[in-house]
Amino acid sequence: PDAITIMLTGQSDFEGVKQAINHANLYRFLDKPFNNDDFFLTVKAAFLAYNQKGELQRTNSLLKFLNSDLETMLETLRRQQEDL
């Protein structure tokens, strides 16, 4: 599910390509004949996007944990305030 999909196509019907992009959740597609430089840049960008997505997920998890910790601290402070 976390794989990034790049489609190489020789299909000339753009409508078919558009359906494939929408249904396959493609990162990008390259039509044939494709340029090797374009191919390598696309793969490099896909790896970068994959790594950034992972970093974003890790950061979001950390922020959720910190937010939960802050909520607990806030509740503790509210109870202490009521006791005072």
PDB file of N, CA and C in Angstrom:
ATOM      1  N   PRO A   1       0.804  -1.219   0.000  1.00  0.00           N
ATOM      2  CA  PRO A   1       0.000   0.000   0.000  1.00  0.00           C
ATOM      3  C   PRO A   1       0.838   1.270   0.000  1.00  0.00           C
ATOM      4  N   ASP A   2       2.054   1.214   0.510  1.00  0.00           N
ATOM      5  CA  ASP A   2       2.898   2.401   0.546  1.00  0.00           C
ATOM      6  C   ASP A   2       3.777   2.529  -0.697  1.00  0.00           C
ATOM      7  N   ALA A   3       3.631   1.598  -1.634  1.00  0.00           N
ATOM      8  CA  ALA A   3       4.456   1.642  -2.847  1.00  0.00           C
ATOM      9  C   ALA A   3       4.065   2.828  -3.719  1.00  0.00           C
ATOM     10  N   ILE A   4       5.054   3.383  -4.356  1.00  0.00           N
ATOM     11  CA  ILE A   4       4.814   4.447  -5.322  1.00  0.00           C
ATOM     12  C   ILE A   4       4.820   3.804  -6.699  1.00  0.00           C
ATOM     13  N   THR A   5       3.787   4.085  -7.477  1.00  0.00           N
ATOM     14  CA  THR A   5       3.629   3.440  -8.777  1.00  0.00           C
ATOM     15  C   THR A   5       3.877   4.442  -9.894  1.00  0.00           C
ATOM     16  N   ILE A   6       4.743   4.023 -10.806  1.00  0.00           N
ATOM     17  CA  ILE A   6       5.018   4.803 -12.001  1.00  0.00           C
ATOM     18  C   ILE A   6       4.623   3.934 -13.185  1.00  0.00           C
ATOM     19  N   MET A   7       3.813   4.477 -14.066  1.00  0.00           N
ATOM     20  CA  MET A   7       3.348   3.700 -15.211  1.00  0.00           C
ATOM     21  C   MET A   7       4.099   4.135 -16.468  1.00  0.00           C
ATOM     22  N   LEU A   8       4.615   3.146 -17.179  1.00  0.00           N
ATOM     23  CA  LEU A   8       5.192   3.380 -18.494  1.00  0.00           C
ATOM     24  C   LEU A   8       4.170   2.876 -19.498  1.00  0.00           C
ATOM     25  N   THR A   9       3.779   3.724 -20.419  1.00  0.00           N
ATOM     26  CA  THR A   9       2.712   3.326 -21.326  1.00  0.00           C
ATOM     27  C   THR A   9       3.057   3.626 -22.771  1.00  0.00           C
ATOM     28  N   GLY A  10       2.582   2.764 -23.623  1.00  0.00           N
ATOM     29  CA  GLY A  10       2.668   2.989 -25.053  1.00  0.00           C
ATOM     30  C   GLY A  10       1.296   3.290 -25.611  1.00  0.00           C
ATOM     31  N   GLN A  11       0.331   3.365 -24.725  1.00  0.00           N
ATOM     32  CA  GLN A  11      -1.051   3.596 -25.135  1.00  0.00           C
ATOM     33  C   GLN A  11      -1.203   5.035 -25.622  1.00  0.00           C
ATOM     34  N   SER A  12      -1.810   5.185 -26.786  1.00  0.00           N
ATOM     35  CA  SER A  12      -1.961   6.522 -27.339  1.00  0.00           C
ATOM     36  C   SER A  12      -3.268   7.179 -26.923  1.00  0.00           C
ATOM     37  N   ASP A  13      -4.200   6.398 -26.382  1.00  0.00           N
ATOM     38  CA  ASP A  13      -5.496   6.930 -25.961  1.00  0.00           C
ATOM     39  C   ASP A  13      -5.345   7.587 -24.598  1.00  0.00           C
ATOM     40  N   PHE A  14      -5.393   8.907 -24.565  1.00  0.00           N
ATOM     41  CA  PHE A  14      -5.189   9.637 -23.313  1.00  0.00           C
ATOM     42  C   PHE A  14      -6.276   9.325 -22.296  1.00  0.00           C
ATOM     43  N   GLU A  15      -7.486   9.055 -22.747  1.00  0.00           N
ATOM     44  CA  GLU A  15      -8.587   8.729 -21.822  1.00  0.00           C
ATOM     45  C   GLU A  15      -8.271   7.452 -21.043  1.00  0.00           C
ATOM     46  N   GLY A  16      -7.701   6.463 -21.725  1.00  0.00           N
ATOM     47  CA  GLY A  16      -7.301   5.223 -21.054  1.00  0.00           C
ATOM     48  C   GLY A  16      -6.206   5.458 -20.039  1.00  0.00           C
ATOM     49  N   VAL A  17      -5.257   6.305 -20.385  1.00  0.00           N
ATOM     50  CA  VAL A  17      -4.181   6.648 -19.459  1.00  0.00           C
ATOM     51  C   VAL A  17      -4.749   7.379 -18.249  1.00  0.00           C
ATOM     52  N   LYS A  18      -5.674   8.308 -18.487  1.00  0.00           N
ATOM     53  CA  LYS A  18      -6.295   9.064 -17.399  1.00  0.00           C
ATOM     54  C   LYS A  18      -7.039   8.131 -16.443  1.00  0.00           C
ATOM     55  N   GLN A  19      -7.757   7.154 -16.969  1.00  0.00           N
ATOM     56  CA  GLN A  19      -8.461   6.189 -16.112  1.00  0.00           C
ATOM     57  C   GLN A  19      -7.471   5.376 -15.288  1.00  0.00           C
ATOM     58  N   ALA A  20      -6.373   4.975 -15.912  1.00  0.00           N
ATOM     59  CA  ALA A  20      -5.355   4.209 -15.179  1.00  0.00           C
ATOM     60  C   ALA A  20      -4.768   5.034 -14.049  1.00  0.00           C
ATOM     61  N   ILE A  21      -4.521   6.310 -14.312  1.00  0.00           N
ATOM     62  CA  ILE A  21      -3.973   7.186 -13.269  1.00  0.00           C
ATOM     63  C   ILE A  21      -4.958   7.309 -12.107  1.00  0.00           C
ATOM     64  N   ASN A  22      -6.223   7.503 -12.418  1.00  0.00           N
ATOM     65  CA  ASN A  22      -7.231   7.681 -11.368  1.00  0.00           C
ATOM     66  C   ASN A  22      -7.483   6.410 -10.575  1.00  0.00           C
ATOM     67  N   HIS A  23      -7.467   5.258 -11.228  1.00  0.00           N
ATOM     68  CA  HIS A  23      -7.801   4.007 -10.540  1.00  0.00           C
ATOM     69  C   HIS A  23      -6.597   3.342  -9.880  1.00  0.00           C
ATOM     70  N   ALA A  24      -5.419   3.610 -10.367  1.00  0.00           N
ATOM     71  CA  ALA A  24      -4.238   2.940  -9.821  1.00  0.00           C
ATOM     72  C   ALA A  24      -3.472   3.803  -8.830  1.00  0.00           C
ATOM     73  N   ASN A  25      -3.940   5.031  -8.590  1.00  0.00           N
ATOM     74  CA  ASN A  25      -3.258   5.940  -7.672  1.00  0.00           C
ATOM     75  C   ASN A  25      -1.780   6.088  -8.052  1.00  0.00           C
ATOM     76  N   LEU A  26      -1.553   6.423  -9.303  1.00  0.00           N
ATOM     77  CA  LEU A  26      -0.194   6.539  -9.819  1.00  0.00           C
ATOM     78  C   LEU A  26       0.488   7.796  -9.310  1.00  0.00           C
ATOM     79  N   TYR A  27       1.773   7.687  -9.107  1.00  0.00           N
ATOM     80  CA  TYR A  27       2.590   8.848  -8.782  1.00  0.00           C
ATOM     81  C   TYR A  27       2.798   9.670 -10.052  1.00  0.00           C
ATOM     82  N   ARG A  28       3.226   8.999 -11.102  1.00  0.00           N
ATOM     83  CA  ARG A  28       3.422   9.626 -12.409  1.00  0.00           C
ATOM     84  C   ARG A  28       3.310   8.575 -13.498  1.00  0.00           C
ATOM     85  N   PHE A  29       3.186   9.057 -14.710  1.00  0.00           N
ATOM     86  CA  PHE A  29       3.263   8.144 -15.850  1.00  0.00           C
ATOM     87  C   PHE A  29       4.157   8.747 -16.909  1.00  0.00           C
ATOM     88  N   LEU A  30       4.828   7.867 -17.615  1.00  0.00           N
ATOM     89  CA  LEU A  30       5.688   8.271 -18.727  1.00  0.00           C
ATOM     90  C   LEU A  30       5.191   7.530 -19.961  1.00  0.00           C
ATOM     91  N   ASP A  31       5.066   8.260 -21.047  1.00  0.00           N
ATOM     92  CA  ASP A  31       4.638   7.584 -22.269  1.00  0.00           C
ATOM     93  C   ASP A  31       5.852   7.254 -23.130  1.00  0.00           C
ATOM     94  N   LYS A  32       5.710   6.165 -23.874  1.00  0.00           N
ATOM     95  CA  LYS A  32       6.789   5.711 -24.742  1.00  0.00           C
ATOM     96  C   LYS A  32       6.754   6.492 -26.034  1.00  0.00           C
ATOM     97  N   PRO A  33       7.861   6.729 -26.640  1.00  0.00           N
ATOM     98  CA  PRO A  33       9.213   6.416 -26.144  1.00  0.00           C
ATOM     99  C   PRO A  33       9.625   7.431 -25.086  1.00  0.00           C
ATOM    100  N   PHE A  34      10.077   6.932 -23.958  1.00  0.00           N
ATOM    101  CA  PHE A  34      10.451   7.833 -22.877  1.00  0.00           C
ATOM    102  C   PHE A  34      11.955   8.076 -22.893  1.00  0.00           C
ATOM    103  N   ASN A  35      12.313   9.228 -22.412  1.00  0.00           N
ATOM    104  CA  ASN A  35      13.706   9.647 -22.321  1.00  0.00           C
ATOM    105  C   ASN A  35      14.295   9.055 -21.047  1.00  0.00           C
ATOM    106  N   ASN A  36      15.488   8.478 -21.147  1.00  0.00           N
ATOM    107  CA  ASN A  36      16.123   7.883 -19.960  1.00  0.00           C
ATOM    108  C   ASN A  36      16.314   8.895 -18.842  1.00  0.00           C
ATOM    109  N   ASP A  37      16.667  10.126 -19.189  1.00  0.00           N
ATOM    110  CA  ASP A  37      16.839  11.150 -18.158  1.00  0.00           C
ATOM    111  C   ASP A  37      15.521  11.425 -17.429  1.00  0.00           C
ATOM    112  N   ASP A  38      14.427  11.498 -18.192  1.00  0.00           N
ATOM    113  CA  ASP A  38      13.106  11.693 -17.570  1.00  0.00           C
ATOM    114  C   ASP A  38      12.768  10.529 -16.649  1.00  0.00           C
ATOM    115  N   PHE A  39      13.086   9.329 -17.093  1.00  0.00           N
ATOM    116  CA  PHE A  39      12.812   8.136 -16.293  1.00  0.00           C
ATOM    117  C   PHE A  39      13.585   8.191 -14.975  1.00  0.00           C
ATOM    118  N   PHE A  40      14.873   8.466 -15.050  1.00  0.00           N
ATOM    119  CA  PHE A  40      15.689   8.497 -13.830  1.00  0.00           C
ATOM    120  C   PHE A  40      15.276   9.641 -12.908  1.00  0.00           C
ATOM    121  N   LEU A  41      14.940  10.807 -13.462  1.00  0.00           N
ATOM    122  CA  LEU A  41      14.471  11.918 -12.631  1.00  0.00           C
ATOM    123  C   LEU A  41      13.146  11.585 -11.957  1.00  0.00           C
ATOM    124  N   THR A  42      12.273  10.886 -12.679  1.00  0.00           N
ATOM    125  CA  THR A  42      10.989  10.483 -12.102  1.00  0.00           C
ATOM    126  C   THR A  42      11.187   9.499 -10.958  1.00  0.00           C
ATOM    127  N   VAL A  43      12.063   8.526 -11.153  1.00  0.00           N
ATOM    128  CA  VAL A  43      12.337   7.547 -10.089  1.00  0.00           C
ATOM    129  C   VAL A  43      12.984   8.230  -8.890  1.00  0.00           C
ATOM    130  N   LYS A  44      13.917   9.141  -9.153  1.00  0.00           N
ATOM    131  CA  LYS A  44      14.561   9.876  -8.059  1.00  0.00           C
ATOM    132  C   LYS A  44      13.537  10.699  -7.277  1.00  0.00           C
ATOM    133  N   ALA A  45      12.640  11.374  -7.999  1.00  0.00           N
ATOM    134  CA  ALA A  45      11.595  12.167  -7.341  1.00  0.00           C
ATOM    135  C   ALA A  45      10.652  11.266  -6.551  1.00  0.00           C
ATOM    136  N   ALA A  46      10.377  10.069  -7.066  1.00  0.00           N
ATOM    137  CA  ALA A  46       9.501   9.132  -6.362  1.00  0.00           C
ATOM    138  C   ALA A  46      10.131   8.678  -5.042  1.00  0.00           C
ATOM    139  N   PHE A  47      11.423   8.390  -5.063  1.00  0.00           N
ATOM    140  CA  PHE A  47      12.112   8.014  -3.823  1.00  0.00           C
ATOM    141  C   PHE A  47      12.086   9.165  -2.822  1.00  0.00           C
ATOM    142  N   LEU A  48      12.313  10.370  -3.300  1.00  0.00           N
ATOM    143  CA  LEU A  48      12.280  11.545  -2.428  1.00  0.00           C
ATOM    144  C   LEU A  48      10.886  11.718  -1.825  1.00  0.00           C
ATOM    145  N   ALA A  49       9.841  11.587  -2.651  1.00  0.00           N
ATOM    146  CA  ALA A  49       8.464  11.712  -2.155  1.00  0.00           C
ATOM    147  C   ALA A  49       8.152  10.621  -1.136  1.00  0.00           C
ATOM    148  N   TYR A  50       8.629   9.401  -1.392  1.00  0.00           N
ATOM    149  CA  TYR A  50       8.404   8.285  -0.464  1.00  0.00           C
ATOM    150  C   TYR A  50       9.056   8.585   0.884  1.00  0.00           C
ATOM    151  N   ASN A  51      10.300   9.058   0.845  1.00  0.00           N
ATOM    152  CA  ASN A  51      11.007   9.375   2.091  1.00  0.00           C
ATOM    153  C   ASN A  51      10.346  10.533   2.827  1.00  0.00           C
ATOM    154  N   GLN A  52       9.896  11.545   2.095  1.00  0.00           N
ATOM    155  CA  GLN A  52       9.221  12.680   2.724  1.00  0.00           C
ATOM    156  C   GLN A  52       7.906  12.260   3.366  1.00  0.00           C
ATOM    157  N   LYS A  53       7.185  11.352   2.711  1.00  0.00           N
ATOM    158  CA  LYS A  53       5.931  10.855   3.281  1.00  0.00           C
ATOM    159  C   LYS A  53       6.195  10.121   4.592  1.00  0.00           C
ATOM    160  N   GLY A  54       7.240   9.306   4.614  1.00  0.00           N
ATOM    161  CA  GLY A  54       7.598   8.601   5.851  1.00  0.00           C
ATOM    162  C   GLY A  54       7.988   9.557   6.954  1.00  0.00           C
ATOM    163  N   GLU A  55       8.761  10.582   6.611  1.00  0.00           N
ATOM    164  CA  GLU A  55       9.162  11.581   7.601  1.00  0.00           C
ATOM    165  C   GLU A  55       7.949  12.341   8.129  1.00  0.00           C
ATOM    166  N   LEU A  56       7.026  12.665   7.240  1.00  0.00           N
ATOM    167  CA  LEU A  56       5.805  13.351   7.650  1.00  0.00           C
ATOM    168  C   LEU A  56       4.976  12.479   8.599  1.00  0.00           C
ATOM    169  N   GLN A  57       4.879  11.189   8.301  1.00  0.00           N
ATOM    170  CA  GLN A  57       4.134  10.284   9.179  1.00  0.00           C
ATOM    171  C   GLN A  57       4.790  10.182  10.552  1.00  0.00           C
ATOM    172  N   ARG A  58       6.125  10.115  10.577  1.00  0.00           N
ATOM    173  CA  ARG A  58       6.832  10.052  11.866  1.00  0.00           C
ATOM    174  C   ARG A  58       6.625  11.344  12.651  1.00  0.00           C
ATOM    175  N   THR A  59       6.704  12.479  11.974  1.00  0.00           N
ATOM    176  CA  THR A  59       6.503  13.769  12.640  1.00  0.00           C
ATOM    177  C   THR A  59       5.082  13.889  13.175  1.00  0.00           C
ATOM    178  N   ASN A  60       4.098  13.465  12.390  1.00  0.00           N
ATOM    179  CA  ASN A  60       2.710  13.506  12.847  1.00  0.00           C
ATOM    180  C   ASN A  60       2.497  12.619  14.062  1.00  0.00           C
ATOM    181  N   SER A  61       3.116  11.449  14.073  1.00  0.00           N
ATOM    182  CA  SER A  61       2.996  10.559  15.238  1.00  0.00           C
ATOM    183  C   SER A  61       3.589  11.211  16.474  1.00  0.00           C
ATOM    184  N   LEU A  62       4.744  11.834  16.307  1.00  0.00           N
ATOM    185  CA  LEU A  62       5.379  12.521  17.435  1.00  0.00           C
ATOM    186  C   LEU A  62       4.509  13.666  17.933  1.00  0.00           C
ATOM    187  N   LEU A  63       3.956  14.444  17.017  1.00  0.00           N
ATOM    188  CA  LEU A  63       3.094  15.560  17.417  1.00  0.00           C
ATOM    189  C   LEU A  63       1.837  15.072  18.128  1.00  0.00           C
ATOM    190  N   LYS A  64       1.260  13.971  17.682  1.00  0.00           N
ATOM    191  CA  LYS A  64       0.085  13.411  18.370  1.00  0.00           C
ATOM    192  C   LYS A  64       0.450  12.989  19.784  1.00  0.00           C
ATOM    193  N   PHE A  65       1.617  12.363  19.936  1.00  0.00           N
ATOM    194  CA  PHE A  65       2.067  11.942  21.255  1.00  0.00           C
ATOM    195  C   PHE A  65       2.281  13.156  22.159  1.00  0.00           C
ATOM    196  N   LEU A  66       2.961  14.173  21.621  1.00  0.00           N
ATOM    197  CA  LEU A  66       3.218  15.375  22.419  1.00  0.00           C
ATOM    198  C   LEU A  66       1.925  16.097  22.771  1.00  0.00           C
ATOM    199  N   ASN A  67       0.989  16.143  21.854  1.00  0.00           N
ATOM    200  CA  ASN A  67      -0.296  16.775  22.110  1.00  0.00           C
ATOM    201  C   ASN A  67      -1.045  16.036  23.218  1.00  0.00           C
ATOM    202  N   SER A  68      -1.015  14.726  23.163  1.00  0.00           N
ATOM    203  CA  SER A  68      -1.665  13.926  24.203  1.00  0.00           C
ATOM    204  C   SER A  68      -1.024  14.193  25.564  1.00  0.00           C
ATOM    205  N   ASP A  69       0.301  14.280  25.562  1.00  0.00           N
ATOM    206  CA  ASP A  69       1.026  14.560  26.803  1.00  0.00           C
ATOM    207  C   ASP A  69       0.659  15.943  27.341  1.00  0.00           C
ATOM    208  N   LEU A  70       0.551  16.924  26.458  1.00  0.00           N
ATOM    209  CA  LEU A  70       0.160  18.269  26.887  1.00  0.00           C
ATOM    210  C   LEU A  70      -1.262  18.301  27.428  1.00  0.00           C
ATOM    211  N   GLU A  71      -2.166  17.552  26.800  1.00  0.00           N
ATOM    212  CA  GLU A  71      -3.546  17.486  27.295  1.00  0.00           C
ATOM    213  C   GLU A  71      -3.591  16.886  28.689  1.00  0.00           C
ATOM    214  N   THR A  72      -2.776  15.881  28.926  1.00  0.00           N
ATOM    215  CA  THR A  72      -2.709  15.263  30.253  1.00  0.00           C
ATOM    216  C   THR A  72      -2.177  16.264  31.279  1.00  0.00           C
ATOM    217  N   MET A  73      -1.140  16.993  30.905  1.00  0.00           N
ATOM    218  CA  MET A  73      -0.582  18.000  31.805  1.00  0.00           C
ATOM    219  C   MET A  73      -1.594  19.108  32.086  1.00  0.00           C
ATOM    220  N   LEU A  74      -2.324  19.528  31.066  1.00  0.00           N
ATOM    221  CA  LEU A  74      -3.338  20.568  31.242  1.00  0.00           C
ATOM    222  C   LEU A  74      -4.436  20.100  32.191  1.00  0.00           C
ATOM    223  N   GLU A  75      -4.875  18.879  32.035  1.00  0.00           N
ATOM    224  CA  GLU A  75      -5.908  18.328  32.923  1.00  0.00           C
ATOM    225  C   GLU A  75      -5.397  18.265  34.365  1.00  0.00           C
ATOM    226  N   THR A  76      -4.142  17.886  34.520  1.00  0.00           N
ATOM    227  CA  THR A  76      -3.545  17.847  35.861  1.00  0.00           C
ATOM    228  C   THR A  76      -3.505  19.247  36.467  1.00  0.00           C
ATOM    229  N   LEU A  77      -3.127  20.238  35.671  1.00  0.00           N
ATOM    230  CA  LEU A  77      -3.091  21.616  36.162  1.00  0.00           C
ATOM    231  C   LEU A  77      -4.486  22.115  36.524  1.00  0.00           C
ATOM    232  N   ARG A  78      -5.489  21.744  35.732  1.00  0.00           N
ATOM    233  CA  ARG A  78      -6.864  22.155  36.050  1.00  0.00           C
ATOM    234  C   ARG A  78      -7.321  21.564  37.377  1.00  0.00           C
ATOM    235  N   ARG A  79      -6.989  20.303  37.597  1.00  0.00           N
ATOM    236  CA  ARG A  79      -7.384  19.676  38.854  1.00  0.00           C
ATOM    237  C   ARG A  79      -6.666  20.322  40.031  1.00  0.00           C
ATOM    238  N   GLN A  80      -5.379  20.635  39.847  1.00  0.00           N
ATOM    239  CA  GLN A  80      -4.630  21.292  40.917  1.00  0.00           C
ATOM    240  C   GLN A  80      -5.189  22.685  41.192  1.00  0.00           C
ATOM    241  N   GLN A  81      -5.609  23.381  40.140  1.00  0.00           N
ATOM    242  CA  GLN A  81      -6.183  24.702  40.307  1.00  0.00           C
ATOM    243  C   GLN A  81      -7.486  24.614  41.087  1.00  0.00           C
ATOM    244  N   GLU A  82      -8.296  23.610  40.790  1.00  0.00           N
ATOM    245  CA  GLU A  82      -9.559  23.434  41.521  1.00  0.00           C
ATOM    246  C   GLU A  82      -9.296  23.122  42.978  1.00  0.00           C
ATOM    247  N   ASP A  83      -8.243  22.355  43.244  1.00  0.00           N
ATOM    248  CA  ASP A  83      -7.899  22.025  44.634  1.00  0.00           C
ATOM    249  C   ASP A  83      -7.454  23.266  45.405  1.00  0.00           C
ATOM    250  N   LEU A  84      -6.805  24.170  44.708  1.00  0.00           N
ATOM    251  CA  LEU A  84      -6.344  25.394  45.380  1.00  0.00           C
ATOM    252  C   LEU A  84      -7.519  26.295  45.676  1.00  0.00           C
TER     253      LEU A  84
END
